[in-house]
PDB file of C-alpha atoms in Angstrom:
ATOM      1  CA  UNK A 529    -112.240  -1.267  97.232  1.00 46.00           C
ATOM      2  CA  UNK A 530    -114.202   2.409  97.163  1.00 46.00           C
ATOM      3  CA  UNK A 531    -117.882   1.837  96.297  1.00 48.00           C
ATOM      4  CA  UNK A 532    -119.528   5.176  94.354  1.00 43.00           C
ATOM      5  CA  UNK A 533    -122.838   6.183  95.921  1.00 49.00           C
ATOM      6  CA  UNK A 534    -125.541   4.865  93.847  1.00 51.00           C
ATOM      7  CA  UNK A 535    -123.191   1.627  93.094  1.00 52.00           C
ATOM      8  CA  UNK A 536    -126.283  -0.230  93.357  1.00 60.00           C
ATOM      9  CA  UNK A 537    -127.315   1.873  90.174  1.00 67.00           C
ATOM     10  CA  UNK A 538    -125.796   0.634  86.334  1.00 70.00           C
ATOM     11  CA  UNK A 539    -128.258   1.452  83.741  1.00 78.00           C
ATOM     12  CA  UNK A 540    -125.807   1.621  80.970  1.00 78.00           C
ATOM     13  CA  UNK A 541    -123.234  -0.627  80.530  1.00 81.00           C
ATOM     14  CA  UNK A 542    -120.268   0.401  82.061  1.00 86.00           C
ATOM     15  CA  UNK A 543    -121.021  -1.349  85.974  1.00 85.00           C
ATOM     16  CA  UNK A 544    -119.322   1.039  89.695  1.00 89.00           C
ATOM     17  CA  UNK A 545    -116.118   2.280  89.847  1.00 94.00           C
ATOM     18  CA  UNK A 546    -113.377  -0.210  91.277  1.00 95.00           C
ATOM     19  CA  UNK A 547    -111.872   2.174  93.364  1.00 97.00           C
ATOM     20  CA  UNK A 548    -112.620   6.294  93.540  1.00 98.00           C
ATOM     21  CA  UNK A 549    -110.247   8.534  94.197  1.00 98.00           C
ATOM     22  CA  UNK A 550    -110.440  12.794  95.358  1.00 98.00           C
ATOM     23  CA  UNK A 551    -107.007  15.009  93.369  1.00 98.00           C
ATOM     24  CA  UNK A 552    -106.856  18.439  95.332  1.00 98.00           C
ATOM     25  CA  UNK A 553    -104.503  20.281  94.023  1.00 98.00           C
ATOM     26  CA  UNK A 554    -101.806  23.497  95.194  1.00 98.00           C
ATOM     27  CA  UNK A 555    -103.291  24.388  98.117  1.00 98.00           C
ATOM     28  CA  UNK A 556    -100.888  26.988  98.702  1.00 98.00           C
ATOM     29  CA  UNK A 557    -101.036  27.404 102.634  1.00 98.00           C
ATOM     30  CA  UNK A 558     -99.059  30.491 104.476  1.00 98.00           C
ATOM     31  CA  UNK A 559     -98.269  30.189 108.027  1.00 98.00           C
ATOM     32  CA  UNK A 560    -100.443  32.240 110.312  1.00 98.00           C
ATOM     33  CA  UNK A 561    -103.862  31.612 107.387  1.00 98.00           C
ATOM     34  CA  UNK A 562    -102.152  34.771 106.217  1.00 98.00           C
ATOM     35  CA  UNK A 563    -103.328  35.405 102.429  1.00 98.00           C
ATOM     36  CA  UNK A 564    -101.821  34.215  99.048  1.00 97.00           C
ATOM     37  CA  UNK A 565    -100.467  37.708  98.285  1.00 96.00           C
ATOM     38  CA  UNK A 566    -102.555  39.855 100.972  1.00 96.00           C
ATOM     39  CA  UNK A 567    -105.854  38.565  98.315  1.00 96.00           C
ATOM     40  CA  UNK A 568    -106.016  34.955  98.248  1.00 98.00           C
ATOM     41  CA  UNK A 569    -107.541  33.680 101.129  1.00 98.00           C
ATOM     42  CA  UNK A 570    -106.087  30.222 100.754  1.00 98.00           C
ATOM     43  CA  UNK A 571    -107.920  28.133 103.862  1.00 98.00           C
ATOM     44  CA  UNK A 572    -111.559  29.043 103.560  1.00 98.00           C
ATOM     45  CA  UNK A 573    -111.117  28.330  99.825  1.00 98.00           C
ATOM     46  CA  UNK A 574    -109.387  24.760 100.891  1.00 98.00           C
ATOM     47  CA  UNK A 575    -112.082  24.168 103.815  1.00 98.00           C
ATOM     48  CA  UNK A 576    -114.993  24.957 100.887  1.00 98.00           C
ATOM     49  CA  UNK A 577    -113.049  22.265  99.097  1.00 98.00           C
ATOM     50  CA  UNK A 578    -112.989  19.889 101.735  1.00 98.00           C
ATOM     51  CA  UNK A 579    -116.847  20.916 102.381  1.00 97.00           C
ATOM     52  CA  UNK A 580    -116.848  19.286  98.465  1.00 97.00           C
ATOM     53  CA  UNK A 581    -115.125  16.911  98.875  1.00 98.00           C
ATOM     54  CA  UNK A 582    -117.361  15.531 102.664  1.00 97.00           C
ATOM     55  CA  UNK A 583    -120.230  15.576  99.997  1.00 95.00           C
ATOM     56  CA  UNK A 584    -119.033  13.998  96.902  1.00 95.00           C
ATOM     57  CA  UNK A 585    -118.522  10.764  97.753  1.00 93.00           C
ATOM     58  CA  UNK A 586    -118.197   9.000 101.489  1.00 93.00           C
ATOM     59  CA  UNK A 587    -115.395   6.497 101.274  1.00 95.00           C
ATOM     60  CA  UNK A 588    -112.905   7.624  98.523  1.00 98.00           C
ATOM     61  CA  UNK A 589    -109.617   5.079  98.252  1.00 98.00           C
ATOM     62  CA  UNK A 590    -107.962   8.119  98.798  1.00 98.00           C
ATOM     63  CA  UNK A 591    -107.538  11.685  98.362  1.00 98.00           C
ATOM     64  CA  UNK A 592    -103.857  12.813  96.560  1.00 98.00           C
ATOM     65  CA  UNK A 593    -102.991  16.373  97.058  1.00 99.00           C
ATOM     66  CA  UNK A 594    -100.582  16.438  93.837  1.00 98.00           C
ATOM     67  CA  UNK A 595     -98.238  19.748  95.679  1.00 96.00           C
ATOM     68  CA  UNK A 596     -97.217  22.714  96.274  1.00 98.00           C
ATOM     69  CA  UNK A 597     -99.222  22.405  99.984  1.00 98.00           C
ATOM     70  CA  UNK A 598     -97.325  25.302 101.061  1.00 98.00           C
ATOM     71  CA  UNK A 599     -96.622  28.477  99.514  1.00 98.00           C
ATOM     72  CA  UNK A 600     -93.598  29.325 101.079  1.00 98.00           C
ATOM     73  CA  UNK A 601     -92.799  25.835 103.157  1.00 98.00           C
ATOM     74  CA  UNK A 602     -93.424  27.311 106.567  1.00 98.00           C
ATOM     75  CA  UNK A 603     -93.586  24.777 109.193  1.00 98.00           C
ATOM     76  CA  UNK A 604     -96.691  26.144 110.723  1.00 98.00           C
ATOM     77  CA  UNK A 605     -98.501  26.197 106.969  1.00 98.00           C
ATOM     78  CA  UNK A 606     -97.898  22.218 107.040  1.00 98.00           C
ATOM     79  CA  UNK A 607     -99.229  22.017 110.140  1.00 98.00           C
ATOM     80  CA  UNK A 608    -102.277  23.770 109.298  1.00 98.00           C
ATOM     81  CA  UNK A 609    -102.839  22.317 106.721  1.00 98.00           C
ATOM     82  CA  UNK A 610    -102.054  18.714 108.438  1.00 98.00           C
ATOM     83  CA  UNK A 611    -105.075  20.592 110.871  1.00 98.00           C
ATOM     84  CA  UNK A 612    -107.507  20.935 107.967  1.00 98.00           C
ATOM     85  CA  UNK A 613    -106.993  17.765 106.387  1.00 98.00           C
ATOM     86  CA  UNK A 614    -106.673  14.884 108.329  1.00 98.00           C
ATOM     87  CA  UNK A 615    -110.056  14.901 110.028  1.00 98.00           C
ATOM     88  CA  UNK A 616    -111.704  14.721 107.134  1.00 98.00           C
ATOM     89  CA  UNK A 617    -109.628  12.386 105.716  1.00 98.00           C
ATOM     90  CA  UNK A 618    -110.435  10.187 109.174  1.00 98.00           C
ATOM     91  CA  UNK A 619    -114.599  11.131 108.876  1.00 98.00           C
ATOM     92  CA  UNK A 620    -114.064   9.770 105.189  1.00 98.00           C
ATOM     93  CA  UNK A 621    -111.726   6.148 106.939  1.00 97.00           C
ATOM     94  CA  UNK A 622    -109.684   6.837 103.853  1.00 98.00           C
ATOM     95  CA  UNK A 623    -105.963   7.604 103.430  1.00 98.00           C
ATOM     96  CA  UNK A 624    -103.873  11.065 102.712  1.00 98.00           C
ATOM     97  CA  UNK A 625    -100.703  11.107  99.860  1.00 98.00           C
ATOM     98  CA  UNK A 626     -99.150  14.211 100.197  1.00 98.00           C
ATOM     99  CA  UNK A 627     -97.151  14.965  96.969  1.00 98.00           C
ATOM    100  CA  UNK A 628     -94.346  17.892  96.844  1.00 98.00           C
ATOM    101  CA  UNK A 629     -94.336  20.598  94.450  1.00 98.00           C
ATOM    102  CA  UNK A 630     -92.226  23.152  93.771  1.00 98.00           C
ATOM    103  CA  UNK A 631     -93.053  25.459  96.784  1.00 98.00           C
ATOM    104  CA  UNK A 632     -92.916  22.472  99.134  1.00 98.00           C
ATOM    105  CA  UNK A 633     -89.433  22.823 101.410  1.00 98.00           C
ATOM    106  CA  UNK A 634     -88.574  18.718 102.017  1.00 98.00           C
ATOM    107  CA  UNK A 635     -87.543  19.750 105.471  1.00 98.00           C
ATOM    108  CA  UNK A 636     -90.636  21.091 106.613  1.00 98.00           C
ATOM    109  CA  UNK A 637     -92.671  19.286 104.280  1.00 98.00           C
ATOM    110  CA  UNK A 638     -91.077  15.843 105.762  1.00 98.00           C
ATOM    111  CA  UNK A 639     -91.537  17.341 109.770  1.00 98.00           C
ATOM    112  CA  UNK A 640     -95.156  18.272 109.112  1.00 98.00           C
ATOM    113  CA  UNK A 641     -97.020  15.477 107.698  1.00 98.00           C
ATOM    114  CA  UNK A 642     -95.028  12.280 107.294  1.00 98.00           C
ATOM    115  CA  UNK A 643     -93.674  12.707 110.474  1.00 97.00           C
ATOM    116  CA  UNK A 644     -90.200  11.916 109.035  1.00 97.00           C
ATOM    117  CA  UNK A 645     -86.953  13.656 109.404  1.00 97.00           C
ATOM    118  CA  UNK A 646     -86.172  16.868 108.403  1.00 98.00           C
ATOM    119  CA  UNK A 647     -84.370  15.772 105.329  1.00 98.00           C
ATOM    120  CA  UNK A 648     -83.854  17.163 101.788  1.00 97.00           C
ATOM    121  CA  UNK A 649     -84.480  12.916 100.302  1.00 97.00           C
ATOM    122  CA  UNK A 650     -87.426  13.164  98.310  1.00 98.00           C
ATOM    123  CA  UNK A 651     -90.604  12.441  98.891  1.00 98.00           C
ATOM    124  CA  UNK A 652     -92.086   9.344  97.912  1.00 98.00           C
ATOM    125  CA  UNK A 653     -94.061   6.545  98.576  1.00 98.00           C
ATOM    126  CA  UNK A 654     -95.969   3.488  97.341  1.00 98.00           C
ATOM    127  CA  UNK A 655     -99.634   2.786  98.217  1.00 98.00           C
ATOM    128  CA  UNK A 656    -101.671  -0.659  97.635  1.00 98.00           C
ATOM    129  CA  UNK A 657    -105.518   0.881  96.950  1.00 98.00           C
ATOM    130  CA  UNK A 658    -107.205  -2.436  97.916  1.00 97.00           C
ATOM    131  CA  UNK A 659    -105.118  -3.630  94.429  1.00 98.00           C
ATOM    132  CA  UNK A 660    -104.639  -0.134  92.660  1.00 98.00           C
ATOM    133  CA  UNK A 661    -100.849   0.917  93.451  1.00 98.00           C
ATOM    134  CA  UNK A 662    -100.165   4.298  93.354  1.00 98.00           C
ATOM    135  CA  UNK A 663     -97.062   5.645  93.398  1.00 99.00           C
ATOM    136  CA  UNK A 664     -95.740   9.487  94.398  1.00 98.00           C
ATOM    137  CA  UNK A 665     -92.647  11.243  92.415  1.00 98.00           C
ATOM    138  CA  UNK A 666     -91.114  13.984  94.320  1.00 98.00           C
ATOM    139  CA  UNK A 667     -90.272  16.561  90.834  1.00 98.00           C
ATOM    140  CA  UNK A 668     -88.887  19.308  92.464  1.00 98.00           C
ATOM    141  CA  UNK A 669     -86.383  20.467  93.110  1.00 97.00           C
ATOM    142  CA  UNK A 670     -84.669  21.818  96.239  1.00 96.00           C
ATOM    143  CA  UNK A 671     -83.658  26.317  95.374  1.00 94.00           C
ATOM    144  CA  UNK A 672     -86.017  26.205  91.752  1.00 96.00           C
ATOM    145  CA  UNK A 673     -89.505  26.030  90.094  1.00 96.00           C
ATOM    146  CA  UNK A 674     -89.381  23.774  87.306  1.00 97.00           C
ATOM    147  CA  UNK A 675     -89.434  20.336  87.964  1.00 98.00           C
ATOM    148  CA  UNK A 676     -87.058  16.841  87.111  1.00 98.00           C
ATOM    149  CA  UNK A 677     -86.259  13.356  88.334  1.00 98.00           C
ATOM    150  CA  UNK A 678     -82.795  12.336  89.010  1.00 96.00           C
ATOM    151  CA  UNK A 679     -81.574   9.190  87.884  1.00 97.00           C
ATOM    152  CA  UNK A 680     -81.900   7.838  91.092  1.00 97.00           C
ATOM    153  CA  UNK A 681     -85.399   8.406  91.633  1.00 98.00           C
ATOM    154  CA  UNK A 682     -86.334   6.901  87.566  1.00 98.00           C
ATOM    155  CA  UNK A 683     -84.425   3.901  88.616  1.00 98.00           C
ATOM    156  CA  UNK A 684     -86.583   3.284  91.656  1.00 98.00           C
ATOM    157  CA  UNK A 685     -90.000   3.952  89.760  1.00 98.00           C
ATOM    158  CA  UNK A 686     -88.781   1.292  86.946  1.00 98.00           C
ATOM    159  CA  UNK A 687     -87.813  -0.773  89.389  1.00 98.00           C
ATOM    160  CA  UNK A 688     -90.670  -0.680  91.016  1.00 98.00           C
ATOM    161  CA  UNK A 689     -93.041  -0.960  87.322  1.00 98.00           C
ATOM    162  CA  UNK A 690     -90.987  -4.025  86.490  1.00 98.00           C
ATOM    163  CA  UNK A 691     -94.200  -6.395  88.579  1.00 98.00           C
ATOM    164  CA  UNK A 692     -97.583  -5.216  87.570  1.00 98.00           C
ATOM    165  CA  UNK A 693    -100.086  -4.884  89.969  1.00 98.00           C
ATOM    166  CA  UNK A 694    -103.578  -6.024  89.614  1.00 97.00           C
ATOM    167  CA  UNK A 695    -105.180  -3.202  88.833  1.00 98.00           C
ATOM    168  CA  UNK A 696    -103.132  -1.093  87.107  1.00 98.00           C
ATOM    169  CA  UNK A 697    -100.572   2.386  88.580  1.00 98.00           C
ATOM    170  CA  UNK A 698    -101.761   5.926  89.100  1.00 98.00           C
ATOM    171  CA  UNK A 699     -98.360   8.175  89.477  1.00 99.00           C
ATOM    172  CA  UNK A 700     -98.978  11.014  91.866  1.00 99.00           C
ATOM    173  CA  UNK A 701     -96.997  14.154  90.491  1.00 98.00           C
ATOM    174  CA  UNK A 702     -96.863  17.655  90.738  1.00 98.00           C
ATOM    175  CA  UNK A 703     -94.655  19.090  87.565  1.00 98.00           C
ATOM    176  CA  UNK A 704     -97.528  17.308  84.607  1.00 98.00           C
ATOM    177  CA  UNK A 705     -95.194  16.407  81.507  1.00 98.00           C
ATOM    178  CA  UNK A 706     -97.201  17.831  78.820  1.00 97.00           C
ATOM    179  CA  UNK A 707     -96.935  21.382  77.246  1.00 96.00           C
ATOM    180  CA  UNK A 708     -98.606  23.965  77.974  1.00 96.00           C
ATOM    181  CA  UNK A 709     -99.745  27.304  75.908  1.00 95.00           C
ATOM    182  CA  UNK A 710     -98.344  29.584  78.732  1.00 95.00           C
ATOM    183  CA  UNK A 711     -94.873  30.999  77.991  1.00 92.00           C
ATOM    184  CA  UNK A 712     -94.908  31.466  81.529  1.00 88.00           C
ATOM    185  CA  UNK A 713     -94.818  26.993  81.895  1.00 91.00           C
ATOM    186  CA  UNK A 714     -92.396  26.605  79.113  1.00 90.00           C
ATOM    187  CA  UNK A 715     -90.304  27.725  81.542  1.00 92.00           C
ATOM    188  CA  UNK A 716     -91.329  25.930  84.838  1.00 95.00           C
ATOM    189  CA  UNK A 717     -91.831  22.659  83.050  1.00 97.00           C
ATOM    190  CA  UNK A 718     -90.440  18.805  83.679  1.00 98.00           C
ATOM    191  CA  UNK A 719     -87.441  18.102  82.712  1.00 97.00           C
ATOM    192  CA  UNK A 720     -86.083  14.716  81.534  1.00 97.00           C
ATOM    193  CA  UNK A 721     -89.449  13.555  80.041  1.00 98.00           C
ATOM    194  CA  UNK A 722     -87.434  10.967  77.298  1.00 98.00           C
ATOM    195  CA  UNK A 723     -86.068   9.024  80.732  1.00 98.00           C
ATOM    196  CA  UNK A 724     -89.298   9.367  82.198  1.00 98.00           C
ATOM    197  CA  UNK A 725     -91.153   7.760  79.357  1.00 98.00           C
ATOM    198  CA  UNK A 726     -88.821   5.067  78.902  1.00 98.00           C
ATOM    199  CA  UNK A 727     -89.513   3.348  82.013  1.00 98.00           C
ATOM    200  CA  UNK A 728     -93.332   4.618  81.857  1.00 98.00           C
ATOM    201  CA  UNK A 729     -94.166   3.170  77.768  1.00 98.00           C
ATOM    202  CA  UNK A 730     -95.171  -0.299  78.576  1.00 97.00           C
ATOM    203  CA  UNK A 731     -95.608  -0.787  81.748  1.00 98.00           C
ATOM    204  CA  UNK A 732     -99.320  -1.003  83.427  1.00 98.00           C
ATOM    205  CA  UNK A 733     -99.182   2.815  84.448  1.00 98.00           C
ATOM    206  CA  UNK A 734    -102.931   3.776  83.564  1.00 98.00           C
ATOM    207  CA  UNK A 735    -102.949   7.711  84.082  1.00 98.00           C
ATOM    208  CA  UNK A 736    -100.326  10.027  85.776  1.00 98.00           C
ATOM    209  CA  UNK A 737    -101.906  13.004  87.796  1.00 99.00           C
ATOM    210  CA  UNK A 738    -100.527  16.605  88.205  1.00 98.00           C
ATOM    211  CA  UNK A 739    -101.024  19.526  89.028  1.00 98.00           C
ATOM    212  CA  UNK A 740     -98.939  23.171  88.747  1.00 98.00           C
ATOM    213  CA  UNK A 741    -100.916  25.121  86.337  1.00 98.00           C
ATOM    214  CA  UNK A 742    -103.536  25.891  88.721  1.00 98.00           C
ATOM    215  CA  UNK A 743    -106.096  25.317  86.077  1.00 98.00           C
ATOM    216  CA  UNK A 744    -107.453  22.368  84.592  1.00 98.00           C
ATOM    217  CA  UNK A 745    -105.361  20.097  80.904  1.00 98.00           C
ATOM    218  CA  UNK A 746    -104.885  16.954  79.678  1.00 98.00           C
ATOM    219  CA  UNK A 747    -102.843  14.640  77.680  1.00 98.00           C
ATOM    220  CA  UNK A 748    -101.519  12.087  76.796  1.00 98.00           C
ATOM    221  CA  UNK A 749     -97.658  10.393  77.585  1.00 98.00           C
ATOM    222  CA  UNK A 750     -95.762   7.649  76.431  1.00 98.00           C
ATOM    223  CA  UNK A 751     -98.937   6.459  75.669  1.00 97.00           C
ATOM    224  CA  UNK A 752    -100.484   7.364  79.086  1.00 98.00           C
ATOM    225  CA  UNK A 753    -103.330   9.456  79.906  1.00 98.00           C
ATOM    226  CA  UNK A 754    -102.104  12.935  81.665  1.00 98.00           C
ATOM    227  CA  UNK A 755    -105.072  14.148  83.866  1.00 98.00           C
ATOM    228  CA  UNK A 756    -103.516  18.065  85.828  1.00 98.00           C
ATOM    229  CA  UNK A 757    -106.251  19.404  88.479  1.00 98.00           C
ATOM    230  CA  UNK A 758    -106.870  23.134  88.666  1.00 97.00           C
ATOM    231  CA  UNK A 759    -105.964  24.616  92.405  1.00 98.00           C
ATOM    232  CA  UNK A 760    -107.441  25.615  95.472  1.00 98.00           C
ATOM    233  CA  UNK A 761    -105.859  28.387  96.117  1.00 98.00           C
ATOM    234  CA  UNK A 762    -106.514  30.730  92.723  1.00 98.00           C
ATOM    235  CA  UNK A 763    -106.629  29.303  89.576  1.00 98.00           C
ATOM    236  CA  UNK A 764    -105.524  30.688  85.437  1.00 98.00           C
ATOM    237  CA  UNK A 765    -107.651  32.837  84.014  1.00 97.00           C
ATOM    238  CA  UNK A 766    -107.135  31.516  80.875  1.00 97.00           C
ATOM    239  CA  UNK A 767    -109.793  32.568  78.805  1.00 97.00           C
ATOM    240  CA  UNK A 768    -107.205  35.362  77.956  1.00 97.00           C
ATOM    241  CA  UNK A 769    -104.668  35.541  75.393  1.00 97.00           C
ATOM    242  CA  UNK A 770    -101.767  33.072  76.305  1.00 96.00           C
ATOM    243  CA  UNK A 771     -99.951  36.072  77.079  1.00 95.00           C
ATOM    244  CA  UNK A 772    -101.880  38.144  79.141  1.00 97.00           C
ATOM    245  CA  UNK A 773    -103.016  34.662  81.796  1.00 96.00           C
ATOM    246  CA  UNK A 774    -103.218  35.932  85.902  1.00 97.00           C
ATOM    247  CA  UNK A 775    -104.426  34.798  88.718  1.00 97.00           C
ATOM    248  CA  UNK A 776    -108.830  34.880  89.851  1.00 97.00           C
ATOM    249  CA  UNK A 777    -109.824  33.919  92.586  1.00 97.00           C
ATOM    250  CA  UNK A 778    -112.293  31.875  90.856  1.00 96.00           C
ATOM    251  CA  UNK A 779    -112.516  28.660  89.301  1.00 96.00           C
ATOM    252  CA  UNK A 780    -111.737  26.366  92.154  1.00 98.00           C
ATOM    253  CA  UNK A 781    -112.153  22.908  90.921  1.00 98.00           C
ATOM    254  CA  UNK A 782    -110.666  19.308  92.504  1.00 98.00           C
ATOM    255  CA  UNK A 783    -111.154  16.115  89.999  1.00 98.00           C
ATOM    256  CA  UNK A 784    -113.240  12.434  91.379  1.00 98.00           C
ATOM    257  CA  UNK A 785    -111.296  10.045  89.882  1.00 98.00           C
ATOM    258  CA  UNK A 786    -113.590   6.705  88.887  1.00 97.00           C
ATOM    259  CA  UNK A 787    -111.114   3.344  88.265  1.00 98.00           C
ATOM    260  CA  UNK A 788    -113.069   1.137  85.826  1.00 95.00           C
ATOM    261  CA  UNK A 789    -111.267  -2.386  84.899  1.00 94.00           C
ATOM    262  CA  UNK A 790    -111.173  -0.579  80.725  1.00 93.00           C
ATOM    263  CA  UNK A 791    -110.986   2.990  81.474  1.00 96.00           C
ATOM    264  CA  UNK A 792    -110.381   5.893  84.244  1.00 97.00           C
ATOM    265  CA  UNK A 793    -112.491   9.223  84.191  1.00 97.00           C
ATOM    266  CA  UNK A 794    -111.786  11.700  85.883  1.00 98.00           C
ATOM    267  CA  UNK A 795    -114.389  14.786  86.546  1.00 98.00           C
ATOM    268  CA  UNK A 796    -113.668  18.043  87.415  1.00 98.00           C
ATOM    269  CA  UNK A 797    -115.466  19.120  90.356  1.00 98.00           C
ATOM    270  CA  UNK A 798    -116.204  23.002  90.724  1.00 96.00           C
ATOM    271  CA  UNK A 799    -116.237  24.595  94.430  1.00 96.00           C
ATOM    272  CA  UNK A 800    -119.251  26.520  94.218  1.00 91.00           C
ATOM    273  CA  UNK A 801    -122.252  28.119  95.733  1.00 88.00           C
ATOM    274  CA  UNK A 802    -124.254  27.710  93.264  1.00 89.00           C
ATOM    275  CA  UNK A 803    -127.961  27.082  92.846  1.00 90.00           C
ATOM    276  CA  UNK A 804    -129.282  23.474  91.622  1.00 90.00           C
ATOM    277  CA  UNK A 805    -131.787  21.896  91.145  1.00 92.00           C
ATOM    278  CA  UNK A 806    -133.359  18.985  92.762  1.00 89.00           C
ATOM    279  CA  UNK A 807    -134.664  16.687  89.641  1.00 87.00           C
ATOM    280  CA  UNK A 808    -132.447  14.051  90.092  1.00 87.00           C
ATOM    281  CA  UNK A 809    -132.061  12.803  93.573  1.00 88.00           C
ATOM    282  CA  UNK A 810    -132.073   9.010  95.687  1.00 87.00           C
ATOM    283  CA  UNK A 811    -135.495   8.489  95.037  1.00 89.00           C
ATOM    284  CA  UNK A 812    -135.269   9.263  91.349  1.00 86.00           C
ATOM    285  CA  UNK A 813    -132.708   6.294  91.304  1.00 86.00           C
ATOM    286  CA  UNK A 814    -135.149   4.382  93.130  1.00 88.00           C
ATOM    287  CA  UNK A 815    -137.822   4.690  90.846  1.00 87.00           C
ATOM    288  CA  UNK A 816    -136.078   4.488  87.674  1.00 87.00           C
ATOM    289  CA  UNK A 817    -134.409   1.155  89.123  1.00 86.00           C
ATOM    290  CA  UNK A 818    -138.005  -0.217  89.451  1.00 89.00           C
ATOM    291  CA  UNK A 819    -138.423   0.132  85.521  1.00 89.00           C
ATOM    292  CA  UNK A 820    -137.046  -2.037  82.456  1.00 87.00           C
ATOM    293  CA  UNK A 821    -134.647  -0.111  79.903  1.00 84.00           C
ATOM    294  CA  UNK A 822    -137.110   0.316  77.846  1.00 85.00           C
ATOM    295  CA  UNK A 823    -139.390   2.211  80.707  1.00 86.00           C
ATOM    296  CA  UNK A 824    -136.769   4.140  81.430  1.00 82.00           C
ATOM    297  CA  UNK A 825    -135.924   5.013  78.026  1.00 82.00           C
ATOM    298  CA  UNK A 826    -139.684   5.637  77.807  1.00 83.00           C
ATOM    299  CA  UNK A 827    -140.092   7.983  81.141  1.00 79.00           C
ATOM    300  CA  UNK A 828    -136.970  10.323  79.623  1.00 74.00           C
ATOM    301  CA  UNK A 829    -138.556  10.657  75.656  1.00 71.00           C
ATOM    302  CA  UNK A 830    -142.063  11.770  77.663  1.00 63.00           C
ATOM    303  CA  UNK A 831    -140.030  14.298  80.119  1.00 54.00           C
ATOM    304  CA  UNK A 832    -138.652  16.006  76.595  1.00 52.00           C
ATOM    305  CA  UNK A 833    -141.935  16.138  74.871  1.00 51.00           C
ATOM    306  CA  UNK A 834    -140.862  13.142  71.762  1.00 45.00           C
TER     307      UNK A 834
END
């Protein structure tokens, strides 16, 4: 299991997480390192994201990238993405889970990232992360931008979920089974959600990781929390009225997922160069660990001027 930084310190009621995952979405790489739309330097943005991932946790259980790995499905785009991610994954001694999105081309993805035959077969997989099961679904529909799950994939999922995993299951998919307040995403949503809900409801699925929206969002589906990671290429400026929302080269982020026995948290991690204070530190943690709970409360009360 992956131990979080500072795992030896637990000052509150919750013990350290049993598993920590990195959830990234929508890099939209292009062949030759081209800018997306002639504007967004997706490789530079993704490089800053990888730097942040290196810093935020020394050994995550997995790096999960939920789709739109390439913007046009070009073989060179997948090669460039793989060349960027694999050294980081090797340094962190972790697994990379590639999830197909609506901009991806299955044959090129399978060949370029998975070393599989270049077919139109769905890109799916199952990982046992020290008792936490991670299942990748393929909601892409070749030639289209909406999402869907056919009967074969649904039956495959139902068969997997018929036996629970020790720490439960996470599903990773590109299209989130959630409503969006943006008219565009109503057109591009996931179909056959009722059939998926029948399988998920009452199973050991503890969470669903998704992307596609280019902004962070959270909701419930079939009694299960859904967490949508923002994009690394560009994000949607949801500060605007819904009908006017468009992309911006700002607010890129990924998510830090902590799996506890009784809950899962999804922290949005901004990729930014903003100044950060120095009050909290490893030395601060060590100092607090030497104090009793009452002394820690007193130390904070003095700090706040009480």
